[in-house]
Every structure is written in structure tokens, then in C-alpha cells.
PDB file of C-alpha atoms in Angstrom:
ATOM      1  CA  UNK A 115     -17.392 102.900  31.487  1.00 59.00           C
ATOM      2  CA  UNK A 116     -14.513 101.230  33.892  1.00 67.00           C
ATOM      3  CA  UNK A 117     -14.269 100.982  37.568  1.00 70.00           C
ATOM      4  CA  UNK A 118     -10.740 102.385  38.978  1.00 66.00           C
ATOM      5  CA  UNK A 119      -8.527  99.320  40.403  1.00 68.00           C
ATOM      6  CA  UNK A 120      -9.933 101.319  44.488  1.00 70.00           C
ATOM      7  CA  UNK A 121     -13.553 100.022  43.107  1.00 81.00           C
ATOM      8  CA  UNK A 122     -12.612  96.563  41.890  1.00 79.00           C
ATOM      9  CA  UNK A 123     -10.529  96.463  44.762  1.00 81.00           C
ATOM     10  CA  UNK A 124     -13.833  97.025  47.133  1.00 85.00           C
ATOM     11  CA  UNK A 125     -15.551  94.892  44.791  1.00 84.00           C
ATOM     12  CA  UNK A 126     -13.640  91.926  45.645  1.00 86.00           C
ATOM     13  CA  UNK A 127     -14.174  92.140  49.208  1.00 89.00           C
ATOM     14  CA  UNK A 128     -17.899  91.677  48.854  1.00 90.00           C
ATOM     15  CA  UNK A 129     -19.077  88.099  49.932  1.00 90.00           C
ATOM     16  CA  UNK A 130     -21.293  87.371  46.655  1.00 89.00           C
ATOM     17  CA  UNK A 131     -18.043  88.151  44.411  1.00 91.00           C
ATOM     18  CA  UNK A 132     -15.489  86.245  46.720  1.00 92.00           C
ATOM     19  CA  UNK A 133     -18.546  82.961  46.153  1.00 92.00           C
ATOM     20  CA  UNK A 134     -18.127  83.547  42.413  1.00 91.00           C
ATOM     21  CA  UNK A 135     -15.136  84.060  42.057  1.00 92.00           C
ATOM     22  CA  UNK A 136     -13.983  80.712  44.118  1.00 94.00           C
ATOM     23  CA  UNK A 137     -16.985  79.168  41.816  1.00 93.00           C
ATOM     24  CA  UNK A 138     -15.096  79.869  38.977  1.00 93.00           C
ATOM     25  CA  UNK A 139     -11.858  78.598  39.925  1.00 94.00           C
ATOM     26  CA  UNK A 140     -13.688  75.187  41.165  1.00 94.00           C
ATOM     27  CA  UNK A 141     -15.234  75.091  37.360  1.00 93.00           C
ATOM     28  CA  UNK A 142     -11.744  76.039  36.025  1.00 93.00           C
ATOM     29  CA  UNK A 143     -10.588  72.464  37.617  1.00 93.00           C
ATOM     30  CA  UNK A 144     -13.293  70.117  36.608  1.00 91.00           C
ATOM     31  CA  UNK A 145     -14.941  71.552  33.727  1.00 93.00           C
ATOM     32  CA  UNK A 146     -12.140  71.877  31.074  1.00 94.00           C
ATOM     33  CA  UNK A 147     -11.269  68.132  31.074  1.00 93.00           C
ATOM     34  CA  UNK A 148     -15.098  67.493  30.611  1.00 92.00           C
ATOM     35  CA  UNK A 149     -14.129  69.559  27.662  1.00 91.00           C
ATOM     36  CA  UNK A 150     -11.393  67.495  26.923  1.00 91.00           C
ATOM     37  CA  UNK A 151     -14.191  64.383  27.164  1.00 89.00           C
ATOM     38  CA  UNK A 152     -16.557  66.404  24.719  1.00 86.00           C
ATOM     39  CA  UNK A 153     -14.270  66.578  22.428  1.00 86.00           C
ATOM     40  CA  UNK A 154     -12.092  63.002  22.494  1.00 83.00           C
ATOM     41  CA  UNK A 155     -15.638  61.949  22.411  1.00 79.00           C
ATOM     42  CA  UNK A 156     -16.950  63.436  19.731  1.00 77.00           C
ATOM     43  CA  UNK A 157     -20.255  64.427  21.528  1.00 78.00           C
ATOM     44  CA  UNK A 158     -21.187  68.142  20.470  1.00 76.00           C
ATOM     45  CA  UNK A 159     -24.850  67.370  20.214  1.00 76.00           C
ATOM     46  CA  UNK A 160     -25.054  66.300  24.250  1.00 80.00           C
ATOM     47  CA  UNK A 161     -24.288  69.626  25.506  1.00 78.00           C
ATOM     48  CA  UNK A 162     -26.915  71.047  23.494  1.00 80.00           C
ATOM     49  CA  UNK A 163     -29.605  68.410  24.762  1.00 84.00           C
ATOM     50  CA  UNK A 164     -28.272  69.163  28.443  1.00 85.00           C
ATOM     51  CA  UNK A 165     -29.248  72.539  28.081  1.00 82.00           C
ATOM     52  CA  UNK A 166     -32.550  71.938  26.973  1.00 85.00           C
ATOM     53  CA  UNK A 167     -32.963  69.290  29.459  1.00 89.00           C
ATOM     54  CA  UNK A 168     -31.540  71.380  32.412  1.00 86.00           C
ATOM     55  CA  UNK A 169     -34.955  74.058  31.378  1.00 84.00           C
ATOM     56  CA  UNK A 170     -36.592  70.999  31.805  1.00 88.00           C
ATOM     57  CA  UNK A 171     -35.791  70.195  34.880  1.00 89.00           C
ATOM     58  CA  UNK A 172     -35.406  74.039  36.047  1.00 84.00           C
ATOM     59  CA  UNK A 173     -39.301  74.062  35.199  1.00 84.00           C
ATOM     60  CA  UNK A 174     -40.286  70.742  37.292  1.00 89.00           C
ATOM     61  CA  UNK A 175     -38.837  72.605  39.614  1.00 87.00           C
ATOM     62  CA  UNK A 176     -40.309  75.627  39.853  1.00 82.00           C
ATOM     63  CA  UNK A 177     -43.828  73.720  39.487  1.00 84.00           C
ATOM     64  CA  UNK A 178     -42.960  71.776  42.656  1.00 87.00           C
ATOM     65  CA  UNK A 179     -41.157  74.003  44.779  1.00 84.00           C
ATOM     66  CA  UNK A 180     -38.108  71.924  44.777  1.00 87.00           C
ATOM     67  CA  UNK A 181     -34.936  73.433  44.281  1.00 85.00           C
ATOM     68  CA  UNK A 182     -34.536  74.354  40.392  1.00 82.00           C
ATOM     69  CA  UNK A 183     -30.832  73.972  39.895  1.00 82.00           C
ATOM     70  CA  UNK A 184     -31.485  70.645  42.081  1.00 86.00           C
ATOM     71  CA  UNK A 185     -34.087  69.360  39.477  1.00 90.00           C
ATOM     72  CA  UNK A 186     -31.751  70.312  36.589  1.00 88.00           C
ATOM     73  CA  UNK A 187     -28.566  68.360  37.856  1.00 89.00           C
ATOM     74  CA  UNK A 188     -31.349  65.827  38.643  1.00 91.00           C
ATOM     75  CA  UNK A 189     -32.602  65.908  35.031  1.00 91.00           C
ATOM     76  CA  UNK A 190     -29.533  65.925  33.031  1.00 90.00           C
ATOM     77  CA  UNK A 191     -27.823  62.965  35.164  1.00 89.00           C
ATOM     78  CA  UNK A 192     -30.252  60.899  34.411  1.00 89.00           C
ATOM     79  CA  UNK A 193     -30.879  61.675  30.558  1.00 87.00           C
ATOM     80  CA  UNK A 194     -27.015  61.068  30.501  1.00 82.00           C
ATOM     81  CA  UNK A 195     -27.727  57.690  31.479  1.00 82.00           C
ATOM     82  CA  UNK A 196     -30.167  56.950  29.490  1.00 81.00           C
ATOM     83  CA  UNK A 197     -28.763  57.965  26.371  1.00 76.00           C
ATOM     84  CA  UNK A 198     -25.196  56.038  27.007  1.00 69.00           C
ATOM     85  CA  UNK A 199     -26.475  52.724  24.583  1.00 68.00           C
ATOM     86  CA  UNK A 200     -26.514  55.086  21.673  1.00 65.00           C
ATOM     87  CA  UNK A 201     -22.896  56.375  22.145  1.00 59.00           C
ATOM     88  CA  UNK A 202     -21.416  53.470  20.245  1.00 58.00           C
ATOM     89  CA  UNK A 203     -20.593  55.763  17.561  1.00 56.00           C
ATOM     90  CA  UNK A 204     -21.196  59.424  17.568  1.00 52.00           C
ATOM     91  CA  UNK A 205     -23.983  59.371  14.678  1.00 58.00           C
ATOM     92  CA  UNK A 206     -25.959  56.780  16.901  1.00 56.00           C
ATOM     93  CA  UNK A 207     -26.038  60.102  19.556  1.00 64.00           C
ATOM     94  CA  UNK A 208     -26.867  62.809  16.694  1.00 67.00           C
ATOM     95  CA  UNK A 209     -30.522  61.546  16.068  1.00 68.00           C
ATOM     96  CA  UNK A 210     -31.180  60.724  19.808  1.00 72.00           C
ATOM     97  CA  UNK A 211     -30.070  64.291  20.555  1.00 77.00           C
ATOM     98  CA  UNK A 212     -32.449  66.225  18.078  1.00 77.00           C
ATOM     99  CA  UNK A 213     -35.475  64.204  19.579  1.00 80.00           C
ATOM    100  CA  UNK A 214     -34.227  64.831  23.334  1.00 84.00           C
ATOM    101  CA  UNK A 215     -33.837  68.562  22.632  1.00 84.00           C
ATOM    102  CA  UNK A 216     -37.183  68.529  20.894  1.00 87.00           C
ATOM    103  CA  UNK A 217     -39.026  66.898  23.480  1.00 88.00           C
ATOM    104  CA  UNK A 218     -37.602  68.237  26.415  1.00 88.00           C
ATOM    105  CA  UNK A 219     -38.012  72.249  25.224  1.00 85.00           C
ATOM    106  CA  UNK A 220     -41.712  71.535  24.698  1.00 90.00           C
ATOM    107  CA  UNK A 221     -42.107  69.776  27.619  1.00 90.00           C
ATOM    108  CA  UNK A 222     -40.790  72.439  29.656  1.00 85.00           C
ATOM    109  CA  UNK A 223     -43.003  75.307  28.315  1.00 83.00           C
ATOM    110  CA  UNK A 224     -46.215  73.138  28.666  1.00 88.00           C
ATOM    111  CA  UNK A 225     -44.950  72.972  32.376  1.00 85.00           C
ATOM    112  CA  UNK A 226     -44.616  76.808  32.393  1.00 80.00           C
ATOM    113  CA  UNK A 227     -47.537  77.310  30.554  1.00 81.00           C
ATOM    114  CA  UNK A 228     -49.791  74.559  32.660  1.00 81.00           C
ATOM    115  CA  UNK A 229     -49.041  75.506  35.883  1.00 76.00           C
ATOM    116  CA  UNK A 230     -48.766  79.451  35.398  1.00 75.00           C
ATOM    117  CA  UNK A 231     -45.083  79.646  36.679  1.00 67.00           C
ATOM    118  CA  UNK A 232     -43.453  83.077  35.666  1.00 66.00           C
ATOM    119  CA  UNK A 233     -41.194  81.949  32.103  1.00 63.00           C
ATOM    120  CA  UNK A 234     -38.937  84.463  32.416  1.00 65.00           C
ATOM    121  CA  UNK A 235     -37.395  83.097  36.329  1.00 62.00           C
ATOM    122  CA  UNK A 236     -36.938  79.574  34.124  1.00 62.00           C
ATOM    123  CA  UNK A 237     -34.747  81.584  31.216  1.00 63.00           C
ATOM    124  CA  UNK A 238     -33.165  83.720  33.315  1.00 63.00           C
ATOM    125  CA  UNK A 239     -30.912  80.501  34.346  1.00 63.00           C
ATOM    126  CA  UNK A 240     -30.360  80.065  31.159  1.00 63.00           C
ATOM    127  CA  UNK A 241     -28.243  83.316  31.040  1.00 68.00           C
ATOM    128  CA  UNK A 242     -26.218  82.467  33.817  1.00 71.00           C
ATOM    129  CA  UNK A 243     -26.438  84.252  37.100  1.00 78.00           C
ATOM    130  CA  UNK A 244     -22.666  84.226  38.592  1.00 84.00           C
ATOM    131  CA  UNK A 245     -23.023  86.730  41.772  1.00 82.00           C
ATOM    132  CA  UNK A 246     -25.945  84.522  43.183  1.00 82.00           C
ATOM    133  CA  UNK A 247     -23.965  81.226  43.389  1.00 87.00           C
ATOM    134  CA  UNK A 248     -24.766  79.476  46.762  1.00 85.00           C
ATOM    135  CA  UNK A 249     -23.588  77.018  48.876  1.00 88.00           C
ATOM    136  CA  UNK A 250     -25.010  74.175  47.249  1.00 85.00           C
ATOM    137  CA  UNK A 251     -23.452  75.274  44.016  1.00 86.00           C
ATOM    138  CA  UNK A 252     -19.928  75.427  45.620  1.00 90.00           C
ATOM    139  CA  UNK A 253     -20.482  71.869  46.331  1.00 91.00           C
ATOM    140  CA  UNK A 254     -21.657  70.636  43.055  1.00 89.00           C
ATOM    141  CA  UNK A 255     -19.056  72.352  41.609  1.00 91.00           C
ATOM    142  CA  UNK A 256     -16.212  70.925  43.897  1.00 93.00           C
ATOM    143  CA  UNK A 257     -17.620  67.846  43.389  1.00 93.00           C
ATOM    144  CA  UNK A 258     -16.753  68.084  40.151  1.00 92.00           C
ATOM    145  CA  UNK A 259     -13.634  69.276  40.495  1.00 93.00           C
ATOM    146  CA  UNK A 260     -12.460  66.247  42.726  1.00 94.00           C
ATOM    147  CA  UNK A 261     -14.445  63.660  40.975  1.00 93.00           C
ATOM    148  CA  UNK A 262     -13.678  64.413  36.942  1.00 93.00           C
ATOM    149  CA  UNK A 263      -9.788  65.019  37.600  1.00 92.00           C
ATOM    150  CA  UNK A 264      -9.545  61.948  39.919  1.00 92.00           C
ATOM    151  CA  UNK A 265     -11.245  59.485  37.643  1.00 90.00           C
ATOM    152  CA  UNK A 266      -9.486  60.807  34.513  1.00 88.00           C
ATOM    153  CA  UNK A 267      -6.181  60.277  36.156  1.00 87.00           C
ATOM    154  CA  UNK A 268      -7.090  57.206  37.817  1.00 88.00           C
ATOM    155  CA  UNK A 269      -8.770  55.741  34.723  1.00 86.00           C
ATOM    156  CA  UNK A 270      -6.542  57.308  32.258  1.00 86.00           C
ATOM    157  CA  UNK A 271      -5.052  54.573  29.937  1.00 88.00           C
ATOM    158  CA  UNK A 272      -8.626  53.349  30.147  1.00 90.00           C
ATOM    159  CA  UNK A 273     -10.019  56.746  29.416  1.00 88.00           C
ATOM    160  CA  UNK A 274      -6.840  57.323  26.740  1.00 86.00           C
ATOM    161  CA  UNK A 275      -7.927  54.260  24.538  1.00 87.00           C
ATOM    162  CA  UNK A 276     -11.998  54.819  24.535  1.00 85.00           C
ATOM    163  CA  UNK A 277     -11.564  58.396  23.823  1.00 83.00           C
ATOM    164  CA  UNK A 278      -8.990  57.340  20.676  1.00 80.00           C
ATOM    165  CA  UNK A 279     -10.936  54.006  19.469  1.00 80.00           C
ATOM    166  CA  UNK A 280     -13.760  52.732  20.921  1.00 78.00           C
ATOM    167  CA  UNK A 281     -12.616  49.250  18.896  1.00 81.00           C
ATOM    168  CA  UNK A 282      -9.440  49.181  20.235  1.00 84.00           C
ATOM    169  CA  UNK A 283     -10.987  49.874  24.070  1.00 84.00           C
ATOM    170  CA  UNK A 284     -13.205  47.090  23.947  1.00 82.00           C
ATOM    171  CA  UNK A 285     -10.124  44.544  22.657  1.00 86.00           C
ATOM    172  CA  UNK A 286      -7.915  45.632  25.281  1.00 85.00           C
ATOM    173  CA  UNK A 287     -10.721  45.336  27.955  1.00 86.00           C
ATOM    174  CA  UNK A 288     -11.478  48.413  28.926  1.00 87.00           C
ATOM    175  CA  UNK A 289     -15.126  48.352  29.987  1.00 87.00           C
ATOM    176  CA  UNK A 290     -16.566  50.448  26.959  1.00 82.00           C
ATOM    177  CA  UNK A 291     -20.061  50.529  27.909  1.00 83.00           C
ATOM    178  CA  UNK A 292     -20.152  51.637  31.956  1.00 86.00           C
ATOM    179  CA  UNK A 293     -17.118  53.955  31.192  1.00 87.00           C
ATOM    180  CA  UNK A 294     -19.415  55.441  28.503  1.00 84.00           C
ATOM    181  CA  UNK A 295     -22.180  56.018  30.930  1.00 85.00           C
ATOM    182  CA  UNK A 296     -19.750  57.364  33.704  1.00 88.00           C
ATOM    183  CA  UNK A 297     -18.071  59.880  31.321  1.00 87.00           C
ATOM    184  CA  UNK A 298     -21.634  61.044  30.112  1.00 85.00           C
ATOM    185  CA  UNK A 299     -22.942  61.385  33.010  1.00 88.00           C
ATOM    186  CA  UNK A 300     -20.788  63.764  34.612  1.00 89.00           C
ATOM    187  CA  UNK A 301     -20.444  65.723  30.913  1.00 88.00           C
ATOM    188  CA  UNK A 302     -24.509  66.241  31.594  1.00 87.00           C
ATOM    189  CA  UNK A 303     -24.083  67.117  35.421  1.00 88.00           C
ATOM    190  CA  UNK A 304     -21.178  69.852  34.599  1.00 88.00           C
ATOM    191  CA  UNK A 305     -23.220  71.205  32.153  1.00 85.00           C
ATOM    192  CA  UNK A 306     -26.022  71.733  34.499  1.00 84.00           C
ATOM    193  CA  UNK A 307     -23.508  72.871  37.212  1.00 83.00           C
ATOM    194  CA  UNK A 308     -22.217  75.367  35.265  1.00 84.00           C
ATOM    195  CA  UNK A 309     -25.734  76.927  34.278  1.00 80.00           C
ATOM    196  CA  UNK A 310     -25.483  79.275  37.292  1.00 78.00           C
ATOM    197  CA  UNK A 311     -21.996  80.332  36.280  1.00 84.00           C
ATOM    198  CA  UNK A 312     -22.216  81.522  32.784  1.00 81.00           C
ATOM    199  CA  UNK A 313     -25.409  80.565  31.902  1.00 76.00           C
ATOM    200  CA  UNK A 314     -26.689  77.165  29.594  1.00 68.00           C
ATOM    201  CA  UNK A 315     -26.046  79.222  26.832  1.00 66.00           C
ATOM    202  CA  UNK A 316     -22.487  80.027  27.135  1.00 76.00           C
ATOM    203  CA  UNK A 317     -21.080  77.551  28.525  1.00 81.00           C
ATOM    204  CA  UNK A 318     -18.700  75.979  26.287  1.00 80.00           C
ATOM    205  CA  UNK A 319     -16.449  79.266  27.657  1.00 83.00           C
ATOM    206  CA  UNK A 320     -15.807  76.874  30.466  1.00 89.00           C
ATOM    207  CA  UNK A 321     -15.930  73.499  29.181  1.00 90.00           C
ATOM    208  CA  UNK A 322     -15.142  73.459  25.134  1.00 90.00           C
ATOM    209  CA  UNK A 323     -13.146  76.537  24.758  1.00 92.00           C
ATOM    210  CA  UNK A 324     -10.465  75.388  26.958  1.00 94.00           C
ATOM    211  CA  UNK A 325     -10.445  72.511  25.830  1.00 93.00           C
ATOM    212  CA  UNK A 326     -10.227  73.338  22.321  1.00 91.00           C
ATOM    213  CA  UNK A 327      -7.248  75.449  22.958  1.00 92.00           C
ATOM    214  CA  UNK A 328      -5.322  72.777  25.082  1.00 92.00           C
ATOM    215  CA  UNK A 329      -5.335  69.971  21.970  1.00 88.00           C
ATOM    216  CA  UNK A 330      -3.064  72.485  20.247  1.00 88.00           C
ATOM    217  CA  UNK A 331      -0.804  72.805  23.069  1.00 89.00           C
ATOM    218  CA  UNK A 332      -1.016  69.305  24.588  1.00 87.00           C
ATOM    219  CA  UNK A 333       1.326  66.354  22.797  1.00 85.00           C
ATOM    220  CA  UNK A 334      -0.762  63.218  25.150  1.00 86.00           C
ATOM    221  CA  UNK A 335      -4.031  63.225  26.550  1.00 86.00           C
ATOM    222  CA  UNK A 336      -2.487  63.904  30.460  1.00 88.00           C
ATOM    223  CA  UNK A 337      -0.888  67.467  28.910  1.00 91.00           C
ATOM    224  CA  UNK A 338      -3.685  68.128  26.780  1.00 91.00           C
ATOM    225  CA  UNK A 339      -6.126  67.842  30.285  1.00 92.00           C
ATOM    226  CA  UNK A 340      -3.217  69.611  32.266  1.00 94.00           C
ATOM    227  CA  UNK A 341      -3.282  73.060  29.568  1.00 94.00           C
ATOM    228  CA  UNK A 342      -6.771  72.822  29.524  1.00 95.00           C
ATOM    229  CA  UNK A 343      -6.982  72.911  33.176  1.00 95.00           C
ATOM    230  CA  UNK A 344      -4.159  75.891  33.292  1.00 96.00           C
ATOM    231  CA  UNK A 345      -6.222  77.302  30.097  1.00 96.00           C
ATOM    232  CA  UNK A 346      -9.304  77.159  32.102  1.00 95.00           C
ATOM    233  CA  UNK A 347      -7.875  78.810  35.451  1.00 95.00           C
ATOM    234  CA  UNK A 348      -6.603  81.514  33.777  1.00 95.00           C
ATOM    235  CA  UNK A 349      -9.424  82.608  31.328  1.00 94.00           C
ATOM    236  CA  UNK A 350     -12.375  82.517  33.678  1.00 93.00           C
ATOM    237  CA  UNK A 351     -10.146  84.940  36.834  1.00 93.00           C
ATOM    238  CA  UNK A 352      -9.275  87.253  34.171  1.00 94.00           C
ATOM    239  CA  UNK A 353     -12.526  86.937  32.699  1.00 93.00           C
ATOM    240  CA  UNK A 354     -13.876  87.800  35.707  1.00 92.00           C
ATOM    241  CA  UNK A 355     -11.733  90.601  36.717  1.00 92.00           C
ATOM    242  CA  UNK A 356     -12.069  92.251  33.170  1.00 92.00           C
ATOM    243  CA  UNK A 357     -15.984  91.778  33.569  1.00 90.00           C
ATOM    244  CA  UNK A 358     -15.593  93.675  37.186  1.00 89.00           C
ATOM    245  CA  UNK A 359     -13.004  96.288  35.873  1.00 89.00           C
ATOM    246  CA  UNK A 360     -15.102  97.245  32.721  1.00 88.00           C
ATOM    247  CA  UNK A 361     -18.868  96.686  34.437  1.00 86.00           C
ATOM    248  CA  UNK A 362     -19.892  94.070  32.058  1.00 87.00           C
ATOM    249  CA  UNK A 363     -21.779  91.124  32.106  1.00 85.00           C
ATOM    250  CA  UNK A 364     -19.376  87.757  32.906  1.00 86.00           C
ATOM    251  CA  UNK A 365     -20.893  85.268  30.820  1.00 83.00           C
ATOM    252  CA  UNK A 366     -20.105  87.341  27.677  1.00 87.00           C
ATOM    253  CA  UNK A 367     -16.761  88.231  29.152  1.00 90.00           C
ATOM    254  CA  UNK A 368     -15.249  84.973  30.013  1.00 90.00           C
ATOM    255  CA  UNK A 369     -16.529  83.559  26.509  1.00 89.00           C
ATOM    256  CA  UNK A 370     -14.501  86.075  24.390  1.00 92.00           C
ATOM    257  CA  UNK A 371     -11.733  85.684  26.716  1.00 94.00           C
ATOM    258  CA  UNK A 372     -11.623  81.850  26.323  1.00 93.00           C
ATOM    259  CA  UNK A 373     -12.447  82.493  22.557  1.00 93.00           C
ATOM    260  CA  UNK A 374      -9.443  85.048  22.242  1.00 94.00           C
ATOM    261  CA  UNK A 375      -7.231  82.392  23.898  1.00 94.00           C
ATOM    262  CA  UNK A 376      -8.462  79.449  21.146  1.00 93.00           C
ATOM    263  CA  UNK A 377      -7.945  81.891  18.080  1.00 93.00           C
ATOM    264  CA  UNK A 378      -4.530  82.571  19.372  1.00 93.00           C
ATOM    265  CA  UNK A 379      -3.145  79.456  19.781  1.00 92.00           C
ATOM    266  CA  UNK A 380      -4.908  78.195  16.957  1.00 86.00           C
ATOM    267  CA  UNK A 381      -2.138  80.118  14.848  1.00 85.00           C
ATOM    268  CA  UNK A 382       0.489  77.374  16.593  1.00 77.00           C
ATOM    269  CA  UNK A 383       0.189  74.048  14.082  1.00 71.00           C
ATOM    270  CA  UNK A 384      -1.381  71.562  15.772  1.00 64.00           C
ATOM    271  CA  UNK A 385       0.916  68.745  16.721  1.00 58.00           C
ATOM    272  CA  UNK A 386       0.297  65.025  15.551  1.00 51.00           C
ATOM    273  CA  UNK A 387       0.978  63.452  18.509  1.00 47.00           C
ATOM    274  CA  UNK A 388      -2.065  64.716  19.693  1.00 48.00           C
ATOM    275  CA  UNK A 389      -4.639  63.905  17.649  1.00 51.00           C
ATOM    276  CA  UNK A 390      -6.579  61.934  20.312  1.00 52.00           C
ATOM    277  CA  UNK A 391     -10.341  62.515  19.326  1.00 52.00           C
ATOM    278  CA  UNK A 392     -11.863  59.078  18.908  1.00 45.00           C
ATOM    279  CA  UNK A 393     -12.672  58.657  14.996  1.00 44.00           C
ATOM    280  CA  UNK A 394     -16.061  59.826  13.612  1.00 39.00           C
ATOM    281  CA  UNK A 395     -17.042  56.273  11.991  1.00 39.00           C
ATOM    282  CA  UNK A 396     -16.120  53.931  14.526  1.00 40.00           C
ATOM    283  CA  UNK A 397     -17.825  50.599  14.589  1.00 41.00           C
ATOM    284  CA  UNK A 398     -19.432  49.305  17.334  1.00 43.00           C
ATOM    285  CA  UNK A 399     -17.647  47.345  19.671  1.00 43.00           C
ATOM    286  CA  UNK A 400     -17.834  43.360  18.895  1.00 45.00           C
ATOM    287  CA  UNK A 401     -19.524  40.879  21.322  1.00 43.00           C
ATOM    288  CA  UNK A 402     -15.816  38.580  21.589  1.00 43.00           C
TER     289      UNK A 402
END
């Protein structure tokens, strides 16, 4: 069943849409070069962890009364930090990633289970809750939208060379290890911003997917983060309107949207000049 354009129309003049609908444009800003980070990166496995972390910290937070989103931003910063030493290469992370997934899923359901708190308000973050984005979300999420574009510009030959060769970062002086823990750091926080959004479970639709469809698009890393910002804006409004329009879910919605997009532009060859992923086997940098 659809809604005619009078009832999306009324739609969008209620408060709780207007919220998520400005949340999503903040996220398309910020999020899609953290995408663009993932990738150049080669750090799949973090975003994964994240998730399980943000439960984590989503439970602690529950337990304590403290705000659960709060906790989970809280959680994930700091597990970003902490697992920046093993992102010399991107096999170093793979390992450390299984065992932080691992440990931090079963130490969130002992929480649950220990303290009696109600499971299903913990994984019912985890499927994203768009319409009840709050204030403090709006700020996280401009945050990120100032703070990732900003230091990718004003870092960008630094960022350019660690996300094509680690090596080649470190010999040209680029401070390898606290950009490492920088970049990580905020990949962990916009996963855990974005929770509310979409949901932990979808959302690559805002951070990946873009992402993935700017690198065929893009021929540097600045156009590549540019499309994948455009990419971004446009797949989570009409995401959102279609989700409206049709009566559907928006997590689901703005994932096949930003899915369609990548299948579609995945038919354009991909153009050499922008193969800027940092290699899979890079040695770690020297001590000279």
C-alpha cells in the first residue's frame, strides 16, 4: 500500500520526520567519506566489531541508567583506540576483530541476563529507529559531519598516501600511527552514530554503499569523497521519501536504494586512476 503525495506531504510536516530527515542529510555528509576510509583502509572487519561493541555499550547502559546511545559512542571510541597498534596491516586487524566481536556479544548478554534488563529494548537499536532521533543525535551526527570532511580535506595528502601505502606514508612523514588512531576512531563513533538511523545492522547503506559506488565514479581520492558525499545525499532523501511514500520500513529502504545505486554504476569500468585502496599485504612501517 502507498500514501498519496497530500499524505507524504502532511507527513513531512510532522516534527519527528523533519528530525530524521535533517539526520539523514547530516549522515549523508560525514558518513560516506568514513566509507571512503573503510574502504582505502581496508578495514571491513571494524564495522562489524563496532556493532557488536555498540550492544555492548547499549547494555552498560541500560544497566546503569546512563544514556544507551551515550554508552555506545562511549564504547566504540574507545575500542577504536585501542585496537589502532594492530592496523599496521589489515590481517593484524582480522584476528583482533573476531576476538572483539566474540567477547563483546557475550559480554553484553551476561549484562542483560545479570541484571534482568528487558533484551529486546538493547536489539531493538540494533534495527535502527529513525523517527525517534533526538537532539543529542543531531549533534553527534553534525559533529561528524564537520569533523570527518574537515580533517579529510585538511589532512588530505596525508590521508591520500596512508590510505594508498602505509610504507610510503611513513617515508614521506606522515604520522602513520596517530593518523591511524584518529581515522579509526571516528570510523567506530559513525558507526555507533548511525545505529539510531538505520540500525547497526544496516548500516553500510550509509557508510560503505556510497562509498563503494563513488570509487567507480571518482578519478582521485578528493572526487572519489566528493561522489560519495553527492552519492550519499541523494540515496538516503530518496530513500527516505520512497520509505514514506510506500509505508515501509527506512533502514531496508535506504539500503536497496544505495545498493541499486552501486549495481548501477558498477556496470561503468572502473577507472585506474583510482585505485586508491591501500594494498592488502603491506609491511609494517620501518623504525628509520
Amino acid at each position: 500500500m502507498t500514501l498519496a503525495a497530500a499524505d507524504v506531504g502532511a507527513l513531512l510536516q510532522l516534527v519527528p520526520v523533519q528530525r530524521a530527515g535533517f539526520a539523514l542529510l547530516l549522515a549523508a555528509i560525514g558518513l560516506p567519506v568514513i566509507g571512503v576510509v573503510i574502504v582505502g583502509l581496508d578495514i571491513m572487519p571494524v564495522r562489524f566489531a563496532m556493532m557488536h561493541v555498540a550492544l555492548l555499550g547499549i547494555a552498560v547502559g541500560l544497566l546503569t541508567g546512563l544514556d544507551p546511545m551515550l554508552c555506545a559512542l562511549v564504547a566504540c571510541a574507545l575500542s577504536g583506540a585501542g585496537v589502532a597498534p594492530l592496523a599496521r596491516t589489515p590481517d593484524g586487524l582480522s584476528g583482533a576483530m573476531g576476538l572483539l566481536m566474540s567477547l563483546a556479544i557475550a559480554a553484553a548478554l551476561l549484562v542483560l541476563a545479570v541484571s534482568g534488563v528487558n533484551a529486546s529494548g538493547a536489539f531493538a537499536l540494533l534495527w535502527g529507529s529513525i523517527l525517534a532521533v533526538g537532539t543529542a543525535d543531531l549533534i553527534v551526527l553534525g559533529t561528524l559531519a564537520v569533523v570527518v570532511p574537515g580533517l579529510f580535506w585538511w589532512r588530505r595528502r596525508e590521508v591520500g598516501l596512508l590510505l594508498y601505502d602505509r610504507e610510503l606514508a611513513h617515508c614521506s612523514g606522515v604520522p602513520v600511527r596517530g593518523l591511524t588512531v584518529v581515522l579509526l576512531v571516528l570510523v567506530a563513533v559513525a558507526v555507533a552514530g548511525a545505529i539510531k538511523l538505520t540500525g547497526a545492522l544496516l548500516v553500510d547503506a550509509l557508510t560503505l554503499l556510497p562509498a563503494l559506488a563513488a570509487r567507480r565514479l571518482g578519478t582521485s581520492l578528493k572526487s572519489i569523497a566528493v561522489w560519495a558525499v553527492g552519492i550519499g545525499v541523494v540515496v538516503n532523501l530518496t530513500g527516505f521519501l520512497m520509505a514514506l511514500w510506500l509505508d515501509w520500513p527506512p533502514g531496508p529502504v535506504l539500503v536497496l536504494t544505495a545498493g541499486a545505486v552501486v549495481l548501477a554504476v558498477h556496470l561503468i569500468p572502473e577507472r585506474r586512476n583510482s585505485s586508491w585502496r591501500a594494498p592488502a599485504s603491506v609491511s609494517p612501517p620501518s623504525s628509520h
